[in-house]
PDB file of C-alpha atoms in Angstrom:
ATOM      1  CA  MET A 238      -9.901 -17.554  35.303  1.00 56.00           C
ATOM      2  CA  LEU A 239     -10.990 -14.054  36.174  1.00 58.00           C
ATOM      3  CA  PRO A 240     -13.008 -12.332  33.444  1.00 65.00           C
ATOM      4  CA  ILE A 241     -11.935  -8.725  32.774  1.00 68.00           C
ATOM      5  CA  SER A 242     -13.330  -5.916  30.825  1.00 63.00           C
ATOM      6  CA  GLU A 243     -10.298  -3.590  30.704  1.00 70.00           C
ATOM      7  CA  LEU A 244      -6.515  -3.989  31.165  1.00 74.00           C
ATOM      8  CA  ARG A 245      -3.954  -1.230  32.069  1.00 68.00           C
ATOM      9  CA  ILE A 246      -0.281  -1.591  31.473  1.00 85.00           C
ATOM     10  CA  VAL A 247       1.976   0.761  33.521  1.00 75.00           C
ATOM     11  CA  PRO A 248       5.759   0.289  32.651  1.00 84.00           C
ATOM     12  CA  LYS A 249       8.083   0.943  35.582  1.00 77.00           C
ATOM     13  CA  GLU A 250      11.577   0.569  34.557  1.00 82.00           C
ATOM     14  CA  PHE A 251      13.836   0.544  31.494  1.00 83.00           C
ATOM     15  CA  LYS A 252      16.094  -2.387  30.683  1.00 90.00           C
ATOM     16  CA  SER A 253      19.755  -1.573  31.443  1.00 81.00           C
ATOM     17  CA  ALA A 254      20.597  -1.606  27.684  1.00 79.00           C
ATOM     18  CA  ALA A 255      17.902   1.007  27.008  1.00 78.00           C
ATOM     19  CA  SER A 256      18.578   3.252  30.062  1.00 78.00           C
ATOM     20  CA  GLY A 257      19.019   6.318  27.869  1.00 78.00           C
ATOM     21  CA  ASP A 258      15.659   5.870  26.195  1.00 79.00           C
ATOM     22  CA  SER A 259      12.842   8.403  26.897  1.00 68.00           C
ATOM     23  CA  LEU A 260       9.841   6.224  25.757  1.00 76.00           C
ATOM     24  CA  TYR A 261       8.953   2.660  26.575  1.00 76.00           C
ATOM     25  CA  GLN A 262       8.815   0.453  23.556  1.00 76.00           C
ATOM     26  CA  PHE A 263       7.359  -3.048  23.237  1.00 79.00           C
ATOM     27  CA  PHE A 264       5.217  -5.246  21.161  1.00 71.00           C
ATOM     28  CA  LEU A 265       1.921  -6.224  22.837  1.00 82.00           C
ATOM     29  CA  SER A 266      -0.207  -9.179  22.333  1.00 78.00           C
ATOM     30  CA  ILE A 267      -3.413 -10.151  24.270  1.00 84.00           C
ATOM     31  CA  GLU A 268      -4.660 -13.623  23.790  1.00 72.00           C
ATOM     32  CA  ALA A 269      -8.195 -14.571  24.626  1.00 78.00           C
ATOM     33  CA  CYS A 270     -11.400 -16.116  23.110  1.00 68.00           C
ATOM     34  CA  PHE A 271     -12.361 -12.849  21.244  1.00 75.00           C
ATOM     35  CA  THR A 272     -15.307 -12.747  18.940  1.00 64.00           C
ATOM     36  CA  PRO A 273     -15.844 -10.022  16.314  1.00 69.00           C
ATOM     37  CA  LEU A 274     -17.869  -6.987  17.516  1.00 72.00           C
ATOM     38  CA  PRO A 275     -21.104  -6.037  15.821  1.00 59.00           C
ATOM     39  CA  VAL A 276     -21.062  -3.068  13.621  1.00 54.00           C
ATOM     40  CA  SER A 277     -22.870  -0.910  16.192  1.00 55.00           C
ATOM     41  CA  CYS A 278     -19.885  -1.306  18.548  1.00 66.00           C
ATOM     42  CA  THR A 279     -17.296  -0.293  15.895  1.00 58.00           C
ATOM     43  CA  THR A 280     -18.718   3.108  15.097  1.00 54.00           C
ATOM     44  CA  THR A 281     -17.800   6.612  16.158  1.00 51.00           C
ATOM     45  CA  THR A 282     -20.591   9.035  17.397  1.00 48.00           C
ATOM     46  CA  THR A 283     -20.683  12.701  16.628  1.00 48.00           C
ATOM     47  CA  SER A 284     -23.305  15.096  18.014  1.00 47.00           C
ATOM     48  CA  THR A 285     -24.775  18.275  16.555  1.00 49.00           C
ATOM     49  CA  THR A 286     -26.518  20.734  18.822  1.00 48.00           C
ATOM     50  CA  THR A 287     -28.983  23.247  17.388  1.00 51.00           C
ATOM     51  CA  SER A 288     -30.529  25.961  19.517  1.00 51.00           C
ATOM     52  CA  THR A 289     -33.969  27.573  18.508  1.00 51.00           C
ATOM     53  CA  PRO A 290     -34.362  31.454  18.903  1.00 54.00           C
ATOM     54  CA  THR A 291     -35.322  32.808  22.355  1.00 50.00           C
ATOM     55  CA  THR A 292     -39.023  33.846  22.808  1.00 50.00           C
ATOM     56  CA  SER A 293     -40.292  36.279  25.416  1.00 50.00           C
ATOM     57  CA  THR A 294     -43.632  36.362  27.049  1.00 50.00           C
ATOM     58  CA  SER A 295     -44.819  39.606  28.871  1.00 51.00           C
ATOM     59  CA  THR A 296     -47.406  39.778  31.628  1.00 49.00           C
ATOM     60  CA  THR A 297     -48.988  43.028  32.593  1.00 49.00           C
ATOM     61  CA  THR A 298     -50.753  43.590  36.053  1.00 49.00           C
ATOM     62  CA  THR A 299     -52.683  46.746  36.909  1.00 49.00           C
ATOM     63  CA  ALA A 300     -52.947  48.208  40.393  1.00 51.00           C
ATOM     64  CA  THR A 301     -55.752  50.686  41.084  1.00 48.00           C
ATOM     65  CA  THR A 302     -55.356  53.515  43.620  1.00 50.00           C
ATOM     66  CA  PRO A 303     -58.473  55.470  44.527  1.00 53.00           C
ATOM     67  CA  THR A 304     -58.258  59.269  44.407  1.00 49.00           C
ATOM     68  CA  THR A 305     -60.794  61.389  46.121  1.00 47.00           C
ATOM     69  CA  THR A 306     -61.999  64.773  44.748  1.00 46.00           C
ATOM     70  CA  SER A 307     -64.172  67.442  46.201  1.00 46.00           C
ATOM     71  CA  THR A 308     -67.115  66.090  44.230  1.00 43.00           C
ATOM     72  CA  ALA A 309     -66.600  62.617  45.738  1.00 47.00           C
ATOM     73  CA  THR A 310     -65.579  61.082  42.527  1.00 48.00           C
ATOM     74  CA  THR A 311     -63.048  58.392  42.520  1.00 48.00           C
ATOM     75  CA  THR A 312     -60.345  58.391  39.769  1.00 50.00           C
ATOM     76  CA  PRO A 313     -58.290  55.257  39.435  1.00 53.00           C
ATOM     77  CA  THR A 314     -54.528  55.586  39.037  1.00 51.00           C
ATOM     78  CA  THR A 315     -52.899  52.720  37.009  1.00 50.00           C
ATOM     79  CA  SER A 316     -49.285  51.346  37.374  1.00 51.00           C
ATOM     80  CA  THR A 317     -47.858  48.624  35.062  1.00 50.00           C
ATOM     81  CA  SER A 318     -45.299  45.970  35.691  1.00 52.00           C
ATOM     82  CA  THR A 319     -43.810  43.601  33.108  1.00 50.00           C
ATOM     83  CA  THR A 320     -42.355  40.098  33.764  1.00 51.00           C
ATOM     84  CA  SER A 321     -40.332  38.469  30.893  1.00 52.00           C
ATOM     85  CA  THR A 322     -39.949  34.676  30.544  1.00 51.00           C
ATOM     86  CA  THR A 323     -37.239  33.245  28.249  1.00 51.00           C
ATOM     87  CA  THR A 324     -37.634  29.714  26.782  1.00 51.00           C
ATOM     88  CA  SER A 325     -34.693  28.072  25.090  1.00 52.00           C
ATOM     89  CA  THR A 326     -34.996  24.704  23.116  1.00 51.00           C
ATOM     90  CA  THR A 327     -32.015  22.454  22.370  1.00 50.00           C
ATOM     91  CA  THR A 328     -32.178  19.800  19.606  1.00 49.00           C
ATOM     92  CA  THR A 329     -29.396  17.173  19.339  1.00 48.00           C
ATOM     93  CA  ALA A 330     -28.914  15.166  16.164  1.00 50.00           C
ATOM     94  CA  THR A 331     -26.542  12.148  16.406  1.00 45.00           C
ATOM     95  CA  THR A 332     -24.863  10.554  13.461  1.00 45.00           C
ATOM     96  CA  THR A 333     -22.649   7.464  13.290  1.00 43.00           C
ATOM     97  CA  THR A 334     -19.622   6.952  11.013  1.00 45.00           C
ATOM     98  CA  PRO A 335     -18.689   3.441  10.284  1.00 45.00           C
ATOM     99  CA  SER A 336     -15.209   2.340  11.466  1.00 51.00           C
ATOM    100  CA  CYS A 337     -14.991  -1.280  10.267  1.00 77.00           C
ATOM    101  CA  ALA A 338     -11.197  -1.317   9.309  1.00 86.00           C
ATOM    102  CA  VAL A 339      -9.529  -4.431  10.911  1.00 93.00           C
ATOM    103  CA  ASP A 340      -6.130  -6.111  10.320  1.00 96.00           C
ATOM    104  CA  GLY A 341      -6.755  -8.921   7.859  1.00 96.00           C
ATOM    105  CA  LEU A 342      -3.629 -10.710   9.046  1.00 96.00           C
ATOM    106  CA  SER A 343      -4.673 -10.770  12.699  1.00 94.00           C
ATOM    107  CA  ASP A 344      -7.299 -13.484  12.326  1.00 95.00           C
ATOM    108  CA  GLU A 345      -7.290 -16.706  10.243  1.00 95.00           C
ATOM    109  CA  ARG A 346     -10.962 -16.113   9.546  1.00 96.00           C
ATOM    110  CA  PHE A 347     -10.071 -12.945   7.501  1.00 97.00           C
ATOM    111  CA  ILE A 348      -6.870 -14.026   5.720  1.00 97.00           C
ATOM    112  CA  PRO A 349      -5.744 -17.643   6.532  1.00 96.00           C
ATOM    113  CA  SER A 350      -2.093 -18.496   6.520  1.00 96.00           C
ATOM    114  CA  PHE A 351      -2.301 -20.578   3.464  1.00 96.00           C
ATOM    115  CA  ALA A 352      -3.285 -17.349   1.464  1.00 97.00           C
ATOM    116  CA  VAL A 353       0.282 -15.925   2.360  1.00 98.00           C
ATOM    117  CA  SER A 354       3.227 -17.046   0.404  1.00 97.00           C
ATOM    118  CA  GLY A 355       6.876 -16.054   0.202  1.00 96.00           C
ATOM    119  CA  ALA A 356       7.387 -15.463   3.992  1.00 96.00           C
ATOM    120  CA  ASN A 357       7.407 -17.431   7.214  1.00 94.00           C
ATOM    121  CA  TYR A 358       5.734 -16.186  10.248  1.00 95.00           C
ATOM    122  CA  THR A 359       7.836 -16.271  13.521  1.00 94.00           C
ATOM    123  CA  ALA A 360       7.804 -14.601  16.997  1.00 92.00           C
ATOM    124  CA  SER A 361       9.620 -11.686  15.306  1.00 91.00           C
ATOM    125  CA  GLY A 362       6.973 -11.184  12.527  1.00 96.00           C
ATOM    126  CA  TYR A 363       7.057 -12.229   8.950  1.00 98.00           C
ATOM    127  CA  MET A 364      10.548 -13.202   7.682  1.00 97.00           C
ATOM    128  CA  ILE A 365      11.604 -12.600   4.149  1.00 97.00           C
ATOM    129  CA  ARG A 366      15.125 -13.516   2.914  1.00 93.00           C
ATOM    130  CA  THR A 367      17.714 -10.790   1.895  1.00 91.00           C
ATOM    131  CA  GLY A 368      20.293 -11.233  -0.675  1.00 84.00           C
ATOM    132  CA  GLY A 369      17.912 -11.375  -3.572  1.00 82.00           C
ATOM    133  CA  THR A 370      14.575 -10.091  -4.867  1.00 85.00           C
ATOM    134  CA  TYR A 371      12.282 -11.891  -2.611  1.00 92.00           C
ATOM    135  CA  ALA A 372       8.617 -10.992  -1.934  1.00 96.00           C
ATOM    136  CA  MET A 373       5.581 -11.878   0.238  1.00 98.00           C
ATOM    137  CA  THR A 374       2.287 -12.224  -1.535  1.00 98.00           C
ATOM    138  CA  VAL A 375      -0.944 -11.846   0.356  1.00 98.00           C
ATOM    139  CA  ASP A 376      -4.007 -13.190  -1.507  1.00 98.00           C
ATOM    140  CA  ILE A 377      -6.726 -10.975  -0.060  1.00 97.00           C
ATOM    141  CA  SER A 378      -9.320 -12.778  -2.090  1.00 97.00           C
ATOM    142  CA  VAL A 379      -8.317 -16.137  -0.607  1.00 97.00           C
ATOM    143  CA  PHE A 380      -8.302 -18.011  -3.979  1.00 97.00           C
ATOM    144  CA  GLY A 381     -11.224 -16.020  -5.368  1.00 96.00           C
ATOM    145  CA  CYS A 382     -13.538 -16.552  -2.255  1.00 96.00           C
ATOM    146  CA  ARG A 383     -13.722 -12.966  -1.369  1.00 96.00           C
ATOM    147  CA  MET A 384     -14.624 -10.170  -3.754  1.00 96.00           C
ATOM    148  CA  PRO A 385     -12.248  -7.291  -4.284  1.00 96.00           C
ATOM    149  CA  ILE A 386     -12.181  -4.797  -1.442  1.00 94.00           C
ATOM    150  CA  THR A 387     -10.680  -1.329  -0.677  1.00 93.00           C
ATOM    151  CA  VAL A 388      -7.582  -1.473   1.515  1.00 93.00           C
ATOM    152  CA  GLU A 389      -7.127   1.423   3.862  1.00 92.00           C
ATOM    153  CA  SER A 390      -3.379   0.888   4.836  1.00 93.00           C
ATOM    154  CA  ILE A 391      -0.434  -1.370   4.775  1.00 95.00           C
ATOM    155  CA  CYS A 392       2.201  -1.098   7.520  1.00 97.00           C
ATOM    156  CA  LEU A 393       5.465  -2.826   8.177  1.00 97.00           C
ATOM    157  CA  LEU A 394       7.081  -2.594  11.690  1.00 97.00           C
ATOM    158  CA  GLY A 395      10.400  -4.215  11.887  1.00 97.00           C
ATOM    159  CA  ASN A 396      13.872  -3.849  10.365  1.00 97.00           C
ATOM    160  CA  ILE A 397      12.733  -2.857   6.869  1.00 97.00           C
ATOM    161  CA  GLN A 398      13.706   0.593   5.809  1.00 97.00           C
ATOM    162  CA  SER A 399      12.145   0.494   2.253  1.00 96.00           C
ATOM    163  CA  SER A 400       9.998  -1.782   0.276  1.00 96.00           C
ATOM    164  CA  TYR A 401       8.071  -1.998  -2.917  1.00 95.00           C
ATOM    165  CA  ILE A 402       4.359  -2.552  -2.810  1.00 95.00           C
ATOM    166  CA  LEU A 403       2.387  -4.052  -5.756  1.00 95.00           C
ATOM    167  CA  TYR A 404      -1.311  -4.429  -6.038  1.00 95.00           C
ATOM    168  CA  GLN A 405      -3.648  -6.953  -7.796  1.00 96.00           C
ATOM    169  CA  THR A 406      -7.180  -5.862  -8.742  1.00 95.00           C
ATOM    170  CA  THR A 407      -8.319  -9.307 -10.188  1.00 96.00           C
ATOM    171  CA  TYR A 408      -7.863 -12.657  -8.741  1.00 97.00           C
ATOM    172  CA  GLY A 409      -5.136 -14.511 -10.795  1.00 95.00           C
ATOM    173  CA  GLY A 410      -4.404 -11.318 -12.561  1.00 96.00           C
ATOM    174  CA  LEU A 411      -1.143  -9.260 -12.809  1.00 96.00           C
ATOM    175  CA  PHE A 412       0.523  -7.139 -10.047  1.00 96.00           C
ATOM    176  CA  SER A 413       1.016  -3.468 -10.727  1.00 93.00           C
ATOM    177  CA  PRO A 414       3.555  -1.615  -8.810  1.00 91.00           C
ATOM    178  CA  ASN A 415       2.880   1.430  -6.688  1.00 89.00           C
ATOM    179  CA  LEU A 416       5.565   3.748  -7.985  1.00 85.00           C
ATOM    180  CA  LEU A 417       5.299   6.047  -4.890  1.00 87.00           C
ATOM    181  CA  SER A 418       6.204   3.113  -2.622  1.00 90.00           C
ATOM    182  CA  ALA A 419       9.879   3.349  -3.779  1.00 84.00           C
ATOM    183  CA  SER A 420      10.163   6.868  -2.248  1.00 89.00           C
ATOM    184  CA  GLN A 421       8.990   6.012   1.266  1.00 92.00           C
ATOM    185  CA  SER A 422      11.318   4.992   3.993  1.00 94.00           C
ATOM    186  CA  ALA A 423      11.487   4.437   7.759  1.00 96.00           C
ATOM    187  CA  THR A 424      14.933   4.948   9.393  1.00 93.00           C
ATOM    188  CA  GLY A 425      14.267   4.849  13.105  1.00 94.00           C
ATOM    189  CA  VAL A 426      14.533   1.616  14.928  1.00 94.00           C
ATOM    190  CA  SER A 427      10.832   1.640  15.943  1.00 93.00           C
ATOM    191  CA  ASP A 428       9.611   3.693  12.989  1.00 95.00           C
ATOM    192  CA  PRO A 429       6.818   1.803  10.960  1.00 96.00           C
ATOM    193  CA  LEU A 430       6.928   1.860   7.257  1.00 96.00           C
ATOM    194  CA  CYS A 431       3.312   2.607   6.106  1.00 95.00           C
ATOM    195  CA  PHE A 432       1.817   2.943   2.662  1.00 93.00           C
ATOM    196  CA  THR A 433      -1.374   4.701   1.645  1.00 84.00           C
ATOM    197  CA  PRO A 434      -3.740   2.576  -0.472  1.00 74.00           C
ATOM    198  CA  PRO A 435      -3.944   2.934  -4.309  1.00 73.00           C
ATOM    199  CA  PRO A 436      -6.236   5.498  -5.917  1.00 72.00           C
ATOM    200  CA  THR A 437      -9.463   5.995  -4.102  1.00 67.00           C
ATOM    201  CA  GLY A 438     -12.070   3.463  -5.181  1.00 71.00           C
ATOM    202  CA  MET A 439      -9.618   0.752  -6.399  1.00 84.00           C
ATOM    203  CA  MET A 440     -10.602  -2.613  -5.272  1.00 93.00           C
ATOM    204  CA  LEU A 441      -7.892  -5.105  -4.505  1.00 95.00           C
ATOM    205  CA  THR A 442      -7.630  -8.889  -4.552  1.00 97.00           C
ATOM    206  CA  GLY A 443      -3.961  -9.206  -3.610  1.00 97.00           C
ATOM    207  CA  VAL A 444      -0.952  -7.354  -2.351  1.00 97.00           C
ATOM    208  CA  ARG A 445       2.773  -8.159  -2.846  1.00 97.00           C
ATOM    209  CA  ILE A 446       5.381  -6.698  -0.469  1.00 97.00           C
ATOM    210  CA  SER A 447       9.041  -6.746  -1.709  1.00 96.00           C
ATOM    211  CA  PRO A 448      11.507  -5.411   0.946  1.00 96.00           C
ATOM    212  CA  GLN A 449      14.530  -3.469  -0.584  1.00 95.00           C
ATOM    213  CA  GLN A 450      16.740  -2.142   2.312  1.00 95.00           C
ATOM    214  CA  LEU A 451      17.526  -2.841   5.928  1.00 96.00           C
ATOM    215  CA  LYS A 452      17.471  -0.094   8.584  1.00 97.00           C
ATOM    216  CA  SER A 453      20.929   0.852   9.456  1.00 96.00           C
ATOM    217  CA  ALA A 454      20.722  -0.459  13.043  1.00 96.00           C
ATOM    218  CA  PHE A 455      19.947  -3.912  11.567  1.00 96.00           C
ATOM    219  CA  SER A 456      22.383  -3.907   8.525  1.00 94.00           C
ATOM    220  CA  SER A 457      23.818  -7.145   9.638  1.00 94.00           C
ATOM    221  CA  ASP A 458      20.597  -9.115   9.670  1.00 95.00           C
ATOM    222  CA  THR A 459      20.228 -11.905   7.215  1.00 94.00           C
ATOM    223  CA  ALA A 460      16.564 -11.588   6.812  1.00 96.00           C
ATOM    224  CA  PHE A 461      13.927  -8.896   6.509  1.00 97.00           C
ATOM    225  CA  ARG A 462      11.470  -9.185   9.342  1.00 97.00           C
ATOM    226  CA  ALA A 463       8.321  -7.149  10.211  1.00 97.00           C
ATOM    227  CA  TYR A 464       4.954  -7.254  11.766  1.00 98.00           C
ATOM    228  CA  ILE A 465       2.637  -6.564   8.944  1.00 97.00           C
ATOM    229  CA  THR A 466      -0.905  -5.102   9.029  1.00 97.00           C
ATOM    230  CA  ILE A 467      -3.319  -4.803   6.134  1.00 96.00           C
ATOM    231  CA  LYS A 468      -6.369  -2.948   7.106  1.00 95.00           C
ATOM    232  CA  ALA A 469      -9.686  -3.085   5.382  1.00 94.00           C
ATOM    233  CA  CYS A 470     -13.363  -3.860   6.134  1.00 93.00           C
ATOM    234  CA  PHE A 471     -12.728  -7.598   6.317  1.00 94.00           C
ATOM    235  CA  THR A 472     -15.374 -10.014   7.195  1.00 92.00           C
ATOM    236  CA  PRO A 473     -14.958 -13.663   8.314  1.00 94.00           C
ATOM    237  CA  LEU A 474     -14.863 -16.163   5.423  1.00 94.00           C
ATOM    238  CA  ASN A 475     -17.228 -19.152   5.397  1.00 93.00           C
ATOM    239  CA  ASN A 476     -15.823 -22.735   6.337  1.00 92.00           C
ATOM    240  CA  THR A 477     -15.493 -23.590   2.596  1.00 92.00           C
ATOM    241  CA  CYS A 478     -13.086 -20.753   1.895  1.00 94.00           C
ATOM    242  CA  LEU A 479     -11.061 -21.640   5.075  1.00 92.00           C
ATOM    243  CA  THR A 480     -10.343 -25.085   3.797  1.00 87.00           C
ATOM    244  CA  THR A 481      -6.762 -25.410   2.472  1.00 78.00           C
ATOM    245  CA  PRO A 482      -6.891 -25.816  -1.264  1.00 75.00           C
ATOM    246  CA  THR A 483      -5.198 -28.612  -3.051  1.00 62.00           C
ATOM    247  CA  THR A 484      -2.885 -27.454  -5.904  1.00 57.00           C
ATOM    248  CA  THR A 485      -0.870 -29.304  -8.536  1.00 50.00           C
ATOM    249  CA  THR A 486       2.491 -27.928  -9.437  1.00 49.00           C
ATOM    250  CA  THR A 487       4.142 -28.703 -12.787  1.00 47.00           C
ATOM    251  CA  THR A 488       7.786 -28.031 -13.287  1.00 44.00           C
ATOM    252  CA  GLN A 489       9.075 -27.246 -16.779  1.00 45.00           C
ATOM    253  CA  LEU A 490      12.676 -28.097 -17.972  1.00 39.00           C
ATOM    254  CA  GLN A 491      14.964 -25.250 -18.176  1.00 40.00           C
ATOM    255  CA  HIS A 492      17.825 -24.452 -20.422  1.00 37.00           C
ATOM    256  CA  PRO A 493      21.160 -25.537 -18.491  1.00 35.00           C
ATOM    257  CA  GLN A 494      22.685 -22.166 -18.983  1.00 35.00           C
ATOM    258  CA  GLN A 495      19.516 -20.343 -17.903  1.00 33.00           C
ATOM    259  CA  PRO A 496      18.306 -22.091 -14.806  1.00 32.00           C
ATOM    260  CA  GLN A 497      14.968 -20.779 -13.359  1.00 32.00           C
ATOM    261  CA  GLN A 498      15.525 -19.649  -9.778  1.00 33.00           C
ATOM    262  CA  LEU A 499      12.457 -20.278  -7.490  1.00 32.00           C
ATOM    263  CA  HIS A 500      12.450 -18.898  -3.987  1.00 34.00           C
ATOM    264  CA  ASP A 501       9.225 -19.200  -1.938  1.00 37.00           C
ATOM    265  CA  ASN A 502       7.350 -19.257  -5.180  1.00 36.00           C
ATOM    266  CA  VAL A 503       8.703 -15.805  -6.188  1.00 37.00           C
ATOM    267  CA  ASP A 504      11.003 -15.518  -9.154  1.00 35.00           C
ATOM    268  CA  HIS A 505      13.810 -12.953  -9.400  1.00 35.00           C
ATOM    269  CA  TYR A 506      13.782  -9.714 -11.375  1.00 34.00           C
ATOM    270  CA  HIS A 507      15.650  -6.417 -11.456  1.00 32.00           C
ATOM    271  CA  TYR A 508      14.353  -3.486  -9.590  1.00 34.00           C
ATOM    272  CA  ASN A 509      14.370  -0.850 -12.133  1.00 35.00           C
ATOM    273  CA  TYR A 510      10.983   0.389 -13.379  1.00 32.00           C
ATOM    274  CA  SER A 511      11.620  -0.825 -17.017  1.00 32.00           C
ATOM    275  CA  ASP A 512      11.748  -4.371 -15.774  1.00 37.00           C
ATOM    276  CA  LYS A 513       8.960  -4.351 -13.168  1.00 33.00           C
ATOM    277  CA  TYR A 514       6.118  -5.161 -15.565  1.00 32.00           C
ATOM    278  CA  LYS A 515       8.325  -7.841 -17.342  1.00 35.00           C
ATOM    279  CA  TYR A 516       8.618  -9.696 -14.100  1.00 35.00           C
ATOM    280  CA  TYR A 517       5.127  -9.344 -12.770  1.00 34.00           C
ATOM    281  CA  ASN A 518       3.715 -10.219 -16.083  1.00 36.00           C
ATOM    282  CA  SER A 519       5.747 -13.364 -16.237  1.00 39.00           C
ATOM    283  CA  ALA A 520       5.016 -16.994 -15.458  1.00 33.00           C
ATOM    284  CA  HIS A 521       4.700 -16.559 -11.729  1.00 38.00           C
ATOM    285  CA  ASN A 522       1.016 -17.294 -12.055  1.00 39.00           C
ATOM    286  CA  ASN A 523       1.933 -20.861 -13.006  1.00 37.00           C
ATOM    287  CA  LEU A 524       3.710 -21.450  -9.741  1.00 36.00           C
ATOM    288  CA  SER A 525       2.155 -22.996  -6.695  1.00 35.00           C
ATOM    289  CA  ARG A 526       1.206 -20.661  -3.949  1.00 39.00           C
ATOM    290  CA  ARG A 527       2.605 -22.733  -1.308  1.00 36.00           C
TER     291      ARG A 527
END
């Protein structure tokens, strides 16, 4: 195999079904034996240039011309010339700004697959069923192995037009809805649906994604699907944390007229804000994560 340091992709022709498009669109994946970069390689550099004031140096030379008088006395005549020299000093200060945000779902060492529930990953992205109030839960803490961290962004690229986003700040704790997420939408076929993080400084242990509406171009789809990114300053977990935990699930008997509906370990609830907390403060914590 030939080692390479850079790859350039130059599209040449549209597919016949997309002949009217003005931009090439595609999903791209590059598979190789990648290793995480050191922090020094994931920083951006800014330079500040400071100039010191200009200083001038004068040099005077004197020429003497003899003059003869009747008394044979010589009187010197003096002429002066001045030469100026300009000196400029430039000082450059370099500062580095950390840029450590990576997609936690892009590497099993950041968020392993067993820390994701309520969705199946396929070639088309994560799949979440329609026709109900289904949700995908991402345990950022990986069963308490990772301390809470600040999430920079959450983006969904697929057939999802709108979705609710809920945050968890304590491992095993309750999920709180981001009320602003309900007002965001992505209508274009290739438009991503992105969400800003919760208030600055809030540290998260988990994220729950509950799609609400399909894009009109995909209205006949039977499942929500999207490539999902969760960007934060993730660091690889140790081997102990990457071991699939063993859980025991206990199922309680339900009243015959009120059966409990379990779908990918996420129970149902109504999407109006008065019921949101009722659901997310319910017994979902007693369910298995798998």
